[in-house]
Coordinates of C-alpha atoms in Angstrom, one line a residue:
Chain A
X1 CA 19.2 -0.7 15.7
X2 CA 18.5 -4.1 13.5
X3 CA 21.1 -6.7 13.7
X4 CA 23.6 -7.2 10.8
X5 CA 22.0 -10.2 9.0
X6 CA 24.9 -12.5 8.7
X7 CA 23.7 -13.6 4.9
X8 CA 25.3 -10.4 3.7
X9 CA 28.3 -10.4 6.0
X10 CA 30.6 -10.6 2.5
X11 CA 29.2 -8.6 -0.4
X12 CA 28.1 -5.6 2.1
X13 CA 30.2 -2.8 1.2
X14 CA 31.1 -0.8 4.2
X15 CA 32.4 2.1 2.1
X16 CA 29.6 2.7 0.7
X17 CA 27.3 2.3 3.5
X18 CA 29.2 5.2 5.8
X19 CA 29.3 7.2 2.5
X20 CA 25.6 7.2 2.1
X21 CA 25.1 8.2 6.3
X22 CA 27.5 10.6 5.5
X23 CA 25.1 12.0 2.5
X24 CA 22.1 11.8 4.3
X25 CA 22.8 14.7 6.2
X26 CA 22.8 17.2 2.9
X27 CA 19.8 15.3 1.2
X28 CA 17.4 17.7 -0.5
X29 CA 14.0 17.9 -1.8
X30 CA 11.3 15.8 -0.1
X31 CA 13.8 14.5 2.7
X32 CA 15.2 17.7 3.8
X33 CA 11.8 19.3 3.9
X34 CA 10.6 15.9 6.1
X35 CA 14.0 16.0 8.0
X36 CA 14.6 12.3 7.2
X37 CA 18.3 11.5 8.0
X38 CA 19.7 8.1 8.0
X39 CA 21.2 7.2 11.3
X40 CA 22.4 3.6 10.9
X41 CA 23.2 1.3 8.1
X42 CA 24.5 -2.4 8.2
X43 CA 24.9 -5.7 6.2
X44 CA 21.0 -5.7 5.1
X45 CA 19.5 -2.6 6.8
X46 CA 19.0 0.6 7.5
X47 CA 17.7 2.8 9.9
X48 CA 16.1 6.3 9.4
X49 CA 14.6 9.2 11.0
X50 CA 12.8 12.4 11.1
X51 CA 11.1 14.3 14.5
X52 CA 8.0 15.4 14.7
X53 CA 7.1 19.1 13.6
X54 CA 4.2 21.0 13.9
X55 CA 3.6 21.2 9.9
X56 CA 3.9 17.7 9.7
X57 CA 0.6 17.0 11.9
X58 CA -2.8 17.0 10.4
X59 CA -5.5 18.8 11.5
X60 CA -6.2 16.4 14.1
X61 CA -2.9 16.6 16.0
X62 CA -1.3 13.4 14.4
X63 CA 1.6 13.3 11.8
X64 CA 0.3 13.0 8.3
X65 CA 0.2 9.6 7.0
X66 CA 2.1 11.0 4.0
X67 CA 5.0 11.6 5.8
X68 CA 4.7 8.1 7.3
X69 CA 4.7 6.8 3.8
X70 CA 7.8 8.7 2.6
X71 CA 10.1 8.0 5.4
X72 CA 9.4 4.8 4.8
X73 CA 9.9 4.8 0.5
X74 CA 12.7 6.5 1.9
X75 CA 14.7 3.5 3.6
X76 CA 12.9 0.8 1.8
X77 CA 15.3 0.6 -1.0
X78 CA 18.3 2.6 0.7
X79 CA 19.3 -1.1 2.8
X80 CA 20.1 -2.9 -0.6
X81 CA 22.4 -0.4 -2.5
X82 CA 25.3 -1.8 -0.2
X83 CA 24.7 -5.6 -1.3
X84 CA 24.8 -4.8 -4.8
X85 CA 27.5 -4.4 -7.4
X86 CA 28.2 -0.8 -8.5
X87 CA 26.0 0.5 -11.3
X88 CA 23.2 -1.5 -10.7
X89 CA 20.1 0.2 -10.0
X90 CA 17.3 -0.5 -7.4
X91 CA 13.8 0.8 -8.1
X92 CA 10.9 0.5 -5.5
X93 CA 8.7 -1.5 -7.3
X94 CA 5.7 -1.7 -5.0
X95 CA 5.0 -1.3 -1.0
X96 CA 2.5 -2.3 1.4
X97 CA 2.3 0.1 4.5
X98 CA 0.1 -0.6 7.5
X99 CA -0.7 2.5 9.5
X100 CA -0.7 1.1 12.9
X101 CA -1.0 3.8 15.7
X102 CA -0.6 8.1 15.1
X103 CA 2.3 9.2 15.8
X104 CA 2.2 13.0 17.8
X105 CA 5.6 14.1 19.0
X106 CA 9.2 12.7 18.9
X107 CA 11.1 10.9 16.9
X108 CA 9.9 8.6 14.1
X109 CA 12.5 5.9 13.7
X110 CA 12.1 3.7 10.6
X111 CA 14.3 0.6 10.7
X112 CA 14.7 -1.8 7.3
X113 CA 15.6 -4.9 6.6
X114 CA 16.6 -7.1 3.8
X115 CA 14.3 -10.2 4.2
X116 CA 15.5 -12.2 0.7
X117 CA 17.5 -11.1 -2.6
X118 CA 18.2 -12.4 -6.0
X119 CA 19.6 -11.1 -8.5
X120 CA 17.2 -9.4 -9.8
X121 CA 14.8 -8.3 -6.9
X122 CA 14.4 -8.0 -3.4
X123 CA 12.1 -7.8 -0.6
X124 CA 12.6 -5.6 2.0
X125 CA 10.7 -5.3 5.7
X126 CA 10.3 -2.1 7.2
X127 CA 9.7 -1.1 11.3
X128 CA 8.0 2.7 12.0
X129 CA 8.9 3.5 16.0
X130 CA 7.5 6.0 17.9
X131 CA 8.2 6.4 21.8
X132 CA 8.8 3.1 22.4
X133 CA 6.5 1.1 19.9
X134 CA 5.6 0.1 16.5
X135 CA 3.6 2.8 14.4
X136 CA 3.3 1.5 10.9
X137 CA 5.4 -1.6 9.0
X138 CA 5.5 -2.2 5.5
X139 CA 6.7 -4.7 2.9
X140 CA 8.1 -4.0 -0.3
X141 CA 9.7 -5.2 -3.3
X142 CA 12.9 -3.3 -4.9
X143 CA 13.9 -4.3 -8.9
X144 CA 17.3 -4.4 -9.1
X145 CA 18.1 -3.6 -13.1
X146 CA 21.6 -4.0 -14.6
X147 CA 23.6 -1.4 -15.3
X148 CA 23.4 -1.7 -19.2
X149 CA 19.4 -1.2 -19.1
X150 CA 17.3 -3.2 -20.5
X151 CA 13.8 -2.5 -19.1
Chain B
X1 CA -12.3 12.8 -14.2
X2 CA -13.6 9.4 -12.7
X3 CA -17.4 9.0 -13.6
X4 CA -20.1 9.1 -10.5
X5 CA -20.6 5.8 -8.8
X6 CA -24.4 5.3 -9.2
X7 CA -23.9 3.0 -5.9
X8 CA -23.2 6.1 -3.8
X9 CA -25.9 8.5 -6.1
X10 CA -28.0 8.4 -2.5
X11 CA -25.2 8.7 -0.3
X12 CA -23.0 11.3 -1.3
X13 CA -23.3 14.3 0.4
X14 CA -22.8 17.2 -2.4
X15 CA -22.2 19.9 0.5
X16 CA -19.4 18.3 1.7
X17 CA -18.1 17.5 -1.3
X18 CA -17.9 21.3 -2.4
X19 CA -16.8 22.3 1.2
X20 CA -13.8 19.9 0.6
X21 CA -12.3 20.8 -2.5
X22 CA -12.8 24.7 -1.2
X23 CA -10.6 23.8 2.0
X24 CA -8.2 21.7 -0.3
X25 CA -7.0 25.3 -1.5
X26 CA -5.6 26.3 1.8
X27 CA -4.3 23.1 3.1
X28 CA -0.9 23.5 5.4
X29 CA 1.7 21.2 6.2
X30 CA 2.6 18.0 3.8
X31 CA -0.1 18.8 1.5
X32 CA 0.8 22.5 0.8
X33 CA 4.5 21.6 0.7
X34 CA 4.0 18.8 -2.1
X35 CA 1.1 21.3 -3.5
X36 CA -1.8 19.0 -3.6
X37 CA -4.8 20.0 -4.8
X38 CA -8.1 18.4 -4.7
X39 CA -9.4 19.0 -8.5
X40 CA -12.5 17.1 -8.9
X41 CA -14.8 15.0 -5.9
X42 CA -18.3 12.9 -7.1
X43 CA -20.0 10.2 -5.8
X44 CA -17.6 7.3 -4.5
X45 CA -14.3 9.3 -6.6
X46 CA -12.1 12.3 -6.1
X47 CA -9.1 13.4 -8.1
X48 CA -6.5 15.4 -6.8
X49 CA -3.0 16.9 -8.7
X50 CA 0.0 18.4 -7.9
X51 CA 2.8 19.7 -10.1
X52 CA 6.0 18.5 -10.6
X53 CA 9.0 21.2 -9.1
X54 CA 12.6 20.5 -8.5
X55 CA 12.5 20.0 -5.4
X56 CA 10.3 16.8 -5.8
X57 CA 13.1 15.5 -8.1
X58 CA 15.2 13.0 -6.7
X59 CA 18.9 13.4 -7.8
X60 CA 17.9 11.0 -11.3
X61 CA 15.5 13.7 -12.4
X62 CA 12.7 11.6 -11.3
X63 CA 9.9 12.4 -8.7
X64 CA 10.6 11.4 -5.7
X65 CA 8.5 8.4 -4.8
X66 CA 8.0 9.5 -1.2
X67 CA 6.0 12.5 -3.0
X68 CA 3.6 10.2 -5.0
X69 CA 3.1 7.8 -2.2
X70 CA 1.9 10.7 0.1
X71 CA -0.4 12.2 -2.9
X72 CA -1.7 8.4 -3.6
X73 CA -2.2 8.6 0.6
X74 CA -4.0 12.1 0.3
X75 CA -6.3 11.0 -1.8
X76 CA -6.8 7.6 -0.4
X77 CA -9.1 8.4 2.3
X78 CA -10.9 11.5 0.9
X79 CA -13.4 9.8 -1.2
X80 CA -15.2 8.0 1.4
X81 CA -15.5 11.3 3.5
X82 CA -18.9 12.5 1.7
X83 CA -20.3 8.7 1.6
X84 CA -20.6 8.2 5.8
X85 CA -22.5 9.6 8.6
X86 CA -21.4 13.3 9.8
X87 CA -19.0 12.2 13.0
X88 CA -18.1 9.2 11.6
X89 CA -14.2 9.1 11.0
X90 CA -11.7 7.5 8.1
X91 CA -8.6 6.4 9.0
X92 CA -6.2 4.3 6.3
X93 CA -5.6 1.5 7.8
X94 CA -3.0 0.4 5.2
X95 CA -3.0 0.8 1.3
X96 CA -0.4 -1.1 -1.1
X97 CA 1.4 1.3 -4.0
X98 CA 3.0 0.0 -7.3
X99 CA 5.2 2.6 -9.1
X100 CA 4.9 2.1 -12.7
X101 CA 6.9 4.5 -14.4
X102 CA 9.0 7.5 -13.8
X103 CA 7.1 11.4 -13.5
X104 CA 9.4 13.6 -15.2
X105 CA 7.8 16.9 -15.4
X106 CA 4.1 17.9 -15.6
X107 CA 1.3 17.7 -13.2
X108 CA 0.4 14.1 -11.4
X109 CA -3.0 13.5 -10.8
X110 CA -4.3 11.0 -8.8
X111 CA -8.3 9.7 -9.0
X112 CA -8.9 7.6 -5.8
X113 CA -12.6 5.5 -6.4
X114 CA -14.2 4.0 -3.8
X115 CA -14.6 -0.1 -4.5
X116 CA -16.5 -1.3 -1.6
X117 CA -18.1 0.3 1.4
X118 CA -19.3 -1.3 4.6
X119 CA -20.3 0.1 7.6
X120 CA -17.3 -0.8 9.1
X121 CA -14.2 -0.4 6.3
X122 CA -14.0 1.0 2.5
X123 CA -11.9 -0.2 -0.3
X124 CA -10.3 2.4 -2.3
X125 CA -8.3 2.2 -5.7
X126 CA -6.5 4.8 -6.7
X127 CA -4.4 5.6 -10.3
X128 CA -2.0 7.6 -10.5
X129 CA -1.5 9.4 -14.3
X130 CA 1.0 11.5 -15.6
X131 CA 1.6 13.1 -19.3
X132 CA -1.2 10.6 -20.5
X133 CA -0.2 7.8 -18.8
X134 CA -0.8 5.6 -15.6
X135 CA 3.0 5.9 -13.3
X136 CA 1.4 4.4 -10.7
X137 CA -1.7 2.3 -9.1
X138 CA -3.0 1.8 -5.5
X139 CA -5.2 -0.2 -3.3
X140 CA -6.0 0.5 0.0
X141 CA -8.2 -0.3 3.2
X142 CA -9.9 2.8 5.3
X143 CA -11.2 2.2 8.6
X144 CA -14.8 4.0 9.2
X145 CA -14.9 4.7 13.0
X146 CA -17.9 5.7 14.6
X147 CA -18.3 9.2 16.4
X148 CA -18.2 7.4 20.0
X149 CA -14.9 6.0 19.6
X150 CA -14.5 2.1 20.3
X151 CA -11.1 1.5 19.6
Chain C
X1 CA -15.8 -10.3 -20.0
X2 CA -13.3 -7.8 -19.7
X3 CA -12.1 -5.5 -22.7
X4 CA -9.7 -5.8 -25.1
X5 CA -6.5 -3.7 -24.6
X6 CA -5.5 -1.4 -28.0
X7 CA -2.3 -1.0 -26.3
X8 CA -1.9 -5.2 -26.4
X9 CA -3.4 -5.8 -29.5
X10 CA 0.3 -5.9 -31.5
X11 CA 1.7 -8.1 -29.3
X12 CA -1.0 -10.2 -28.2
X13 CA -0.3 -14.0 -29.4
X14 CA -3.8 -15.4 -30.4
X15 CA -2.9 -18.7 -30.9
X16 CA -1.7 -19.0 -27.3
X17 CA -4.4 -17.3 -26.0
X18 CA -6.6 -20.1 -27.9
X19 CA -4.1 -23.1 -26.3
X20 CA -4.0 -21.5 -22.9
X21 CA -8.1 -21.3 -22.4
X22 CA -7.8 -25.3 -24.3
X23 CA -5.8 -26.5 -22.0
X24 CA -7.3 -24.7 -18.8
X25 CA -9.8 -27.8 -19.2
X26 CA -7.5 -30.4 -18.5
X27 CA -5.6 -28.9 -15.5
X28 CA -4.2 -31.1 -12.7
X29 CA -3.6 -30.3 -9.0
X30 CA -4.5 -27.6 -7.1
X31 CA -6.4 -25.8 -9.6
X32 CA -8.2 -29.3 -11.0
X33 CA -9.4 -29.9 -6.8
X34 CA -10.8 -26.3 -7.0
X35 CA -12.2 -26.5 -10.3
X36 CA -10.7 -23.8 -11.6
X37 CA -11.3 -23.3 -15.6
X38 CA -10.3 -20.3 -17.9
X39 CA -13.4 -18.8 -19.7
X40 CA -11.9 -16.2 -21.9
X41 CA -8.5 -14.5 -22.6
X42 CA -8.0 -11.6 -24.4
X43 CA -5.1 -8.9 -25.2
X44 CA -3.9 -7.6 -21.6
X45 CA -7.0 -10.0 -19.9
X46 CA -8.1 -13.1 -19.2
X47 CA -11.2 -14.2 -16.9
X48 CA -11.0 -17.8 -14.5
X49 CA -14.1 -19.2 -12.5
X50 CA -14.3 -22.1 -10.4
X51 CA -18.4 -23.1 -8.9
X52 CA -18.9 -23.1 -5.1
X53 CA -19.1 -26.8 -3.8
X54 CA -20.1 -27.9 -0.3
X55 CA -16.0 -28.9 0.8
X56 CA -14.7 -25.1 -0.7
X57 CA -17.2 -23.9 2.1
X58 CA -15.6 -22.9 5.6
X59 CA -17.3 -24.0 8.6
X60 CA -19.6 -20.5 8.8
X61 CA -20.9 -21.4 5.4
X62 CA -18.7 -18.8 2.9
X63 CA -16.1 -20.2 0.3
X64 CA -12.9 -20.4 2.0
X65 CA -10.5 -17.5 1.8
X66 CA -7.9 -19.7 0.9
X67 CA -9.5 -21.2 -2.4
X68 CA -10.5 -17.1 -3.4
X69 CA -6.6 -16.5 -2.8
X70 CA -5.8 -19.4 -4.7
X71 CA -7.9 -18.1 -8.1
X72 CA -6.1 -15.3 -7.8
X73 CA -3.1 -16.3 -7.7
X74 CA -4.3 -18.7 -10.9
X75 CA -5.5 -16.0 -13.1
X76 CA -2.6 -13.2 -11.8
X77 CA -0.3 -14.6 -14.4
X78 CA -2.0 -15.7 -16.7
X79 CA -3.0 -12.7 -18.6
X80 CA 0.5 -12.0 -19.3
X81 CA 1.2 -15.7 -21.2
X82 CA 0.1 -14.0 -24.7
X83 CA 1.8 -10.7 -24.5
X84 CA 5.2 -11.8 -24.2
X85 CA 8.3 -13.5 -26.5
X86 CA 8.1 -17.3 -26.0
X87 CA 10.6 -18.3 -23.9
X88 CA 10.2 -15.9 -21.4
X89 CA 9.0 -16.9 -17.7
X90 CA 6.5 -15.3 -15.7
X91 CA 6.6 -15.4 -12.5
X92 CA 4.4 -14.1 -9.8
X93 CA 6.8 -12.0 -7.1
X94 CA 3.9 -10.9 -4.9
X95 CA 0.4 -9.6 -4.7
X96 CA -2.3 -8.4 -2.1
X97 CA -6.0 -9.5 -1.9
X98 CA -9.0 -7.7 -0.6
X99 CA -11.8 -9.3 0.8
X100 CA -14.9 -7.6 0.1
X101 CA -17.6 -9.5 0.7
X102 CA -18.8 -13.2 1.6
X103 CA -19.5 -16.1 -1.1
X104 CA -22.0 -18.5 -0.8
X105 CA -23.2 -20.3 -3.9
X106 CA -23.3 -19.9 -7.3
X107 CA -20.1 -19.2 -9.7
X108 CA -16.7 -17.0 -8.8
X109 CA -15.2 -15.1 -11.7
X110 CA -11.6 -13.7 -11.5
X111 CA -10.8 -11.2 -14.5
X112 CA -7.1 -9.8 -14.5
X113 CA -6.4 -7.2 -16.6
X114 CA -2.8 -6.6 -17.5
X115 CA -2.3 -2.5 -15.8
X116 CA 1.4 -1.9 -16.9
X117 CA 3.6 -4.1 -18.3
X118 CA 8.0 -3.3 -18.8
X119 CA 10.7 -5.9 -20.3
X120 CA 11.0 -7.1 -16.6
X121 CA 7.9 -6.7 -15.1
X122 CA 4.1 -6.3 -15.4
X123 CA 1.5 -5.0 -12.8
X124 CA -2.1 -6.5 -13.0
X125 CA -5.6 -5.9 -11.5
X126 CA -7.8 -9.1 -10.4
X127 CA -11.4 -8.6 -9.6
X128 CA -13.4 -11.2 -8.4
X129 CA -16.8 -11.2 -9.2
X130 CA -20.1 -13.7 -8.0
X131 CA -23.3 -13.1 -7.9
X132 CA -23.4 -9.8 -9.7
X133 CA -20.8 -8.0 -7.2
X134 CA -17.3 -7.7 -6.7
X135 CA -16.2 -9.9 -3.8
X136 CA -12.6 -9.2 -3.8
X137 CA -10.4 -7.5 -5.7
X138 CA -6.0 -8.1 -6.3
X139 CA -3.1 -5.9 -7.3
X140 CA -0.1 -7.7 -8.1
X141 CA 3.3 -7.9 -9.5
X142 CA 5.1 -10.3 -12.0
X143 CA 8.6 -11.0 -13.2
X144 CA 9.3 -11.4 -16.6
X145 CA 12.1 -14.0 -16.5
X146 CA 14.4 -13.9 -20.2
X147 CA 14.9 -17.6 -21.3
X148 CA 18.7 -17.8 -20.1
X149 CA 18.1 -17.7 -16.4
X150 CA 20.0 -14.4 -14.8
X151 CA 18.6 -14.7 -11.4
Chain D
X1 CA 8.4 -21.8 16.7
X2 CA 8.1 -18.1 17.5
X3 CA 8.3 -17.0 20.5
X4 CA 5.4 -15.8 23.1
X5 CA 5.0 -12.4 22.8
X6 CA 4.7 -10.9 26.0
X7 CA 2.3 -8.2 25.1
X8 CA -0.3 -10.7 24.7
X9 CA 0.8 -13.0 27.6
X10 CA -2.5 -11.9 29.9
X11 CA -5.1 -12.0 27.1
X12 CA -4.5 -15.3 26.0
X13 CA -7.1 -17.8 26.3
X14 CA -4.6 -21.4 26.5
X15 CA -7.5 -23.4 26.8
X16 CA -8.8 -22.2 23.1
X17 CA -5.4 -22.3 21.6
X18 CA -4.9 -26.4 22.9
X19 CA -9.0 -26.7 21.3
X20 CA -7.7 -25.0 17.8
X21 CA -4.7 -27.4 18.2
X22 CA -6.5 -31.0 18.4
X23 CA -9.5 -29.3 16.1
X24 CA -6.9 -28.7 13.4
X25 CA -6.3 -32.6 12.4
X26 CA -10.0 -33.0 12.0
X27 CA -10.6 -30.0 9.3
X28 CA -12.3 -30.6 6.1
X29 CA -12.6 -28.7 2.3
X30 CA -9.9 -26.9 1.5
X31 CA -7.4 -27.3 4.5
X32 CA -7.9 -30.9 4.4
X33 CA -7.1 -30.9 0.5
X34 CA -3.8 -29.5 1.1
X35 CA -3.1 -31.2 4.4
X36 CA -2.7 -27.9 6.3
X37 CA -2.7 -28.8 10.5
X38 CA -1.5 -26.9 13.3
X39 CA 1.5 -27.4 15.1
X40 CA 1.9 -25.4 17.1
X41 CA 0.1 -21.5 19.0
X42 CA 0.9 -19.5 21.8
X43 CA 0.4 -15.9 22.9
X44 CA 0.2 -14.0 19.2
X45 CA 1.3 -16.6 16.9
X46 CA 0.5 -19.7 15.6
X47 CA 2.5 -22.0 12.9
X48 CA 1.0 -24.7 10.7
X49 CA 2.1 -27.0 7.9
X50 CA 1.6 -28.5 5.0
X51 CA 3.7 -31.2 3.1
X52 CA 4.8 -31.1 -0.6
X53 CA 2.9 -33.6 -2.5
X54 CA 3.1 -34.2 -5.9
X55 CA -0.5 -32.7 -6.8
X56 CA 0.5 -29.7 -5.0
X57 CA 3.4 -29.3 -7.9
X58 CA 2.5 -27.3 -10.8
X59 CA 3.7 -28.2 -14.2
X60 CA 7.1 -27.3 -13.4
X61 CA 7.5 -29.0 -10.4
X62 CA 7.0 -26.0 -8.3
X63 CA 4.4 -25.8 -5.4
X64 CA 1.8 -24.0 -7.1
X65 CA 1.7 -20.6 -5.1
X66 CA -1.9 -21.2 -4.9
X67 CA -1.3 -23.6 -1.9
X68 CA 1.2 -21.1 -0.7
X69 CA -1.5 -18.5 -0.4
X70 CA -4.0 -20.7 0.8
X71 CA -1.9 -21.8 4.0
X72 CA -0.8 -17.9 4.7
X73 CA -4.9 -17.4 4.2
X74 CA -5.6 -20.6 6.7
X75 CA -2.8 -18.9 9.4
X76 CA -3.2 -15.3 9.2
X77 CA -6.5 -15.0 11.1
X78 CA -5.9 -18.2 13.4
X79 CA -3.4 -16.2 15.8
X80 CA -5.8 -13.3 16.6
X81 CA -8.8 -16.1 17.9
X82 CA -7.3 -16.4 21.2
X83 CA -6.3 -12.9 22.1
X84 CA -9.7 -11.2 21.5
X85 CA -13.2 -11.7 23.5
X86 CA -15.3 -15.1 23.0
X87 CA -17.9 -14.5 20.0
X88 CA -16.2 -11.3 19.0
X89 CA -15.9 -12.7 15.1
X90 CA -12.3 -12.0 13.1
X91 CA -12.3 -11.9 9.5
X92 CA -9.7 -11.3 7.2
X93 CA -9.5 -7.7 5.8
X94 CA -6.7 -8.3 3.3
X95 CA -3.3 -10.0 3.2
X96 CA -0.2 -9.1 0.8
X97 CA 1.6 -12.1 0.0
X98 CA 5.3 -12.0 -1.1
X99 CA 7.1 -15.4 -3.1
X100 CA 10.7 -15.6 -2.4
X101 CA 11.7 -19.0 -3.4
X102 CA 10.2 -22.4 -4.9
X103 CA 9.0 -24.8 -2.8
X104 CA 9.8 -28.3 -4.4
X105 CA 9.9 -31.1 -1.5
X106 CA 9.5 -31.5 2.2
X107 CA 7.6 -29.3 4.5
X108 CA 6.2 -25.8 4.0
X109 CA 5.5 -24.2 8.0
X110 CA 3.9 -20.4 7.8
X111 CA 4.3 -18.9 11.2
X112 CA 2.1 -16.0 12.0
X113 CA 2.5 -13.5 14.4
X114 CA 0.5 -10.7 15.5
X115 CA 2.3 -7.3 15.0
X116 CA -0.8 -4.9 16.4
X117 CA -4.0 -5.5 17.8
X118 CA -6.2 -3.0 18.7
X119 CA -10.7 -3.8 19.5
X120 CA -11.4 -3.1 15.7
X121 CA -8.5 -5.0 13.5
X122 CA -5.4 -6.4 13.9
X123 CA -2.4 -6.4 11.6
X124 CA -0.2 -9.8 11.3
X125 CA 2.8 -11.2 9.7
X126 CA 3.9 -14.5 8.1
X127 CA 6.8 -16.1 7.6
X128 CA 6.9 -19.3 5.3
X129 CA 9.5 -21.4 5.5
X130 CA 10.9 -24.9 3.8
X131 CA 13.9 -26.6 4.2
X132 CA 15.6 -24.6 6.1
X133 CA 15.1 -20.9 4.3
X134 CA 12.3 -18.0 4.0
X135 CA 10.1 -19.2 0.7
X136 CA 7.2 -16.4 1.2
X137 CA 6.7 -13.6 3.7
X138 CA 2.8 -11.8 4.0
X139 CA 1.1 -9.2 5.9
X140 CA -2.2 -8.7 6.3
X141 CA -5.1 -7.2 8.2
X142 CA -7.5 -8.5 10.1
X143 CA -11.5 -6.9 11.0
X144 CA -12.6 -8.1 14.9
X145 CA -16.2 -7.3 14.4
X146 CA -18.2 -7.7 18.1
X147 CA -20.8 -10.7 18.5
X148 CA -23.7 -8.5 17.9
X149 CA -22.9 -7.4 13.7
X150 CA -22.8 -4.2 13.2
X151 CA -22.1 -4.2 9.9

């Protein structure tokens, strides 16, 4: 698991951080059909997985880079809802993903991290494991819009 | 659809290209869950769509983003696949996403076009359109490895 | 030169546009050392160059990465000056560069082209063209800062 | 500095890392311009500097995020050189490039560090920091293309 980032020690809310593990495990849609479930969360990250199955796999025997990609829009903006105040709502606004080795049985572990925040934005890292080493990483940027919208 | 890339008139192997968009019809796994389809393919460009269901909603009413990053990563590699040597195999080796605006309903199609090709690596942009509009853009990097794998 | 946008053409501000490309000729710093000058600027567009000299060469003979990163990153935010209320601050949060083929001699031109643009942030497109072919291409994002600073 | 990674501990050539080291004060063009030197490389990383001076400021008394790109350009294929075979050639793919923060006096350091490696590309982060805090954060990819060109 990532380290809690000392930064956030004080606005993280813990609260809301075991409510949303707690929710994970009833997500539906995309997530339950991919089996993501979160499995961690701290002061600025999050951790997330999903095993491999057989209809994730391409034709070739590795897991679909699509289902790389959505685990990983999946806990990209999940790590900052518990640094921000109620009602305000993060957006992915962009990612970068590197594919860095296939993935072909086990558990795919994606691990996220808070690297800055402002008020109005924040960039986020993100770790794809696999058996014991780094699959994929990516770097993204979350908006984080007011609760009174204005854009 | 994307016009024909008069770059890639010599190239582009027309077979292929038909023999693709036939097997894009009975795709398994991620694809067939998200329901991509490849719709169009040409020289250096191929378009594919899926249609927005509820159960690609997240719980705003908005497509989930995991769902158009893995159609943006469908389609990313598919349009080199008729431009290189029989044996010779793509693999992304990492594509950036912006999202641009919410899918609501409708169908999502996605137009990949090939933006450079080498004999070692292709460039790929890919937009993303919904209802008349763009909701979201793409670059990306494929890896062209030769039959005789080197690494 | 890139096209006019009809979706810009309401909001475009012609008499910055007109200052902006005026001033490009008197710049200072880092973009005075490069040479960097703006050659036209449109609604949603606006196109830089800079000439290959001898000390923006690496040691192999190609213009250094670093001074095609920098043009970039010149003309990024540029093309969203004229489409915004004065006041407001643009600010690049982050954008990725492809590399697509070596420069040698002759002129560089950057166009950006304004892709999507909300209250709080705009997407843009760079190519970068010399010698009659694209050389690299950009995808990035800016902030749209309101006057009163929130952030 | 970063630390050694041990992955890398057996591949790496010291004797080119101390020859990149002393070569670094003697550069010319556009690392010179902007003072960029290396202070430091081991085993799959590599940091360099640059100071702030005042033509390095944009109008706002900023670093202009030209010279921030330039020096994550200048550092993102240095820490691959001396983990790979002698005349295999790196060149950079493409690098994403996040801003975090203004850069307005003292040193900027970009530490780089090699995430994967593999005999056809690596992928590598960097870290930019200045007085004390993260000011920029990039990952990009890098092309190992063997002595003899094969495209």
């Amino acid at each position: 698991m990532p380290e809690d980032d000392p930064r956030f020690a004080d606005v993280y809310d813990a609260d809301l951080g075991a409510t949303m593990l707690e929710m994970s495990r009833r997500v539906t849609g995309v997530p339950q059909y991919l089996g993501i479930e979160l499995v961690g969360i701290g002061p600025g990250w999050v951790a997330g997985e999903m095993s491999v199955r057989p209809e994730l796999l391409n034709p070739f025997g590795a897991m679909h880079g699509a289902a790389v990609a959505a685990l990983v829009d999946h806990v990209l903006g999940s790590c900052v809802f518990p640094l921000i105040p109620r009602g305000t709502w993060p957006a992915t606004l962009e990612f970068k993903l590197n594919y860095l080795a296939p993935v072909r049985e086990g558990v795919v572990r994606a691990e996220s991290r808070v690297t800055a925040i402002t008020k109005r934005t924040a960039v986020v890292h993100v770790d794809v494991l696999n058996e014991g080493r780094i699959v994929a990483t990516a770097l993204g940027t979350i908006s984080l819009n007011p609760p009174k919208h204005d854009g």
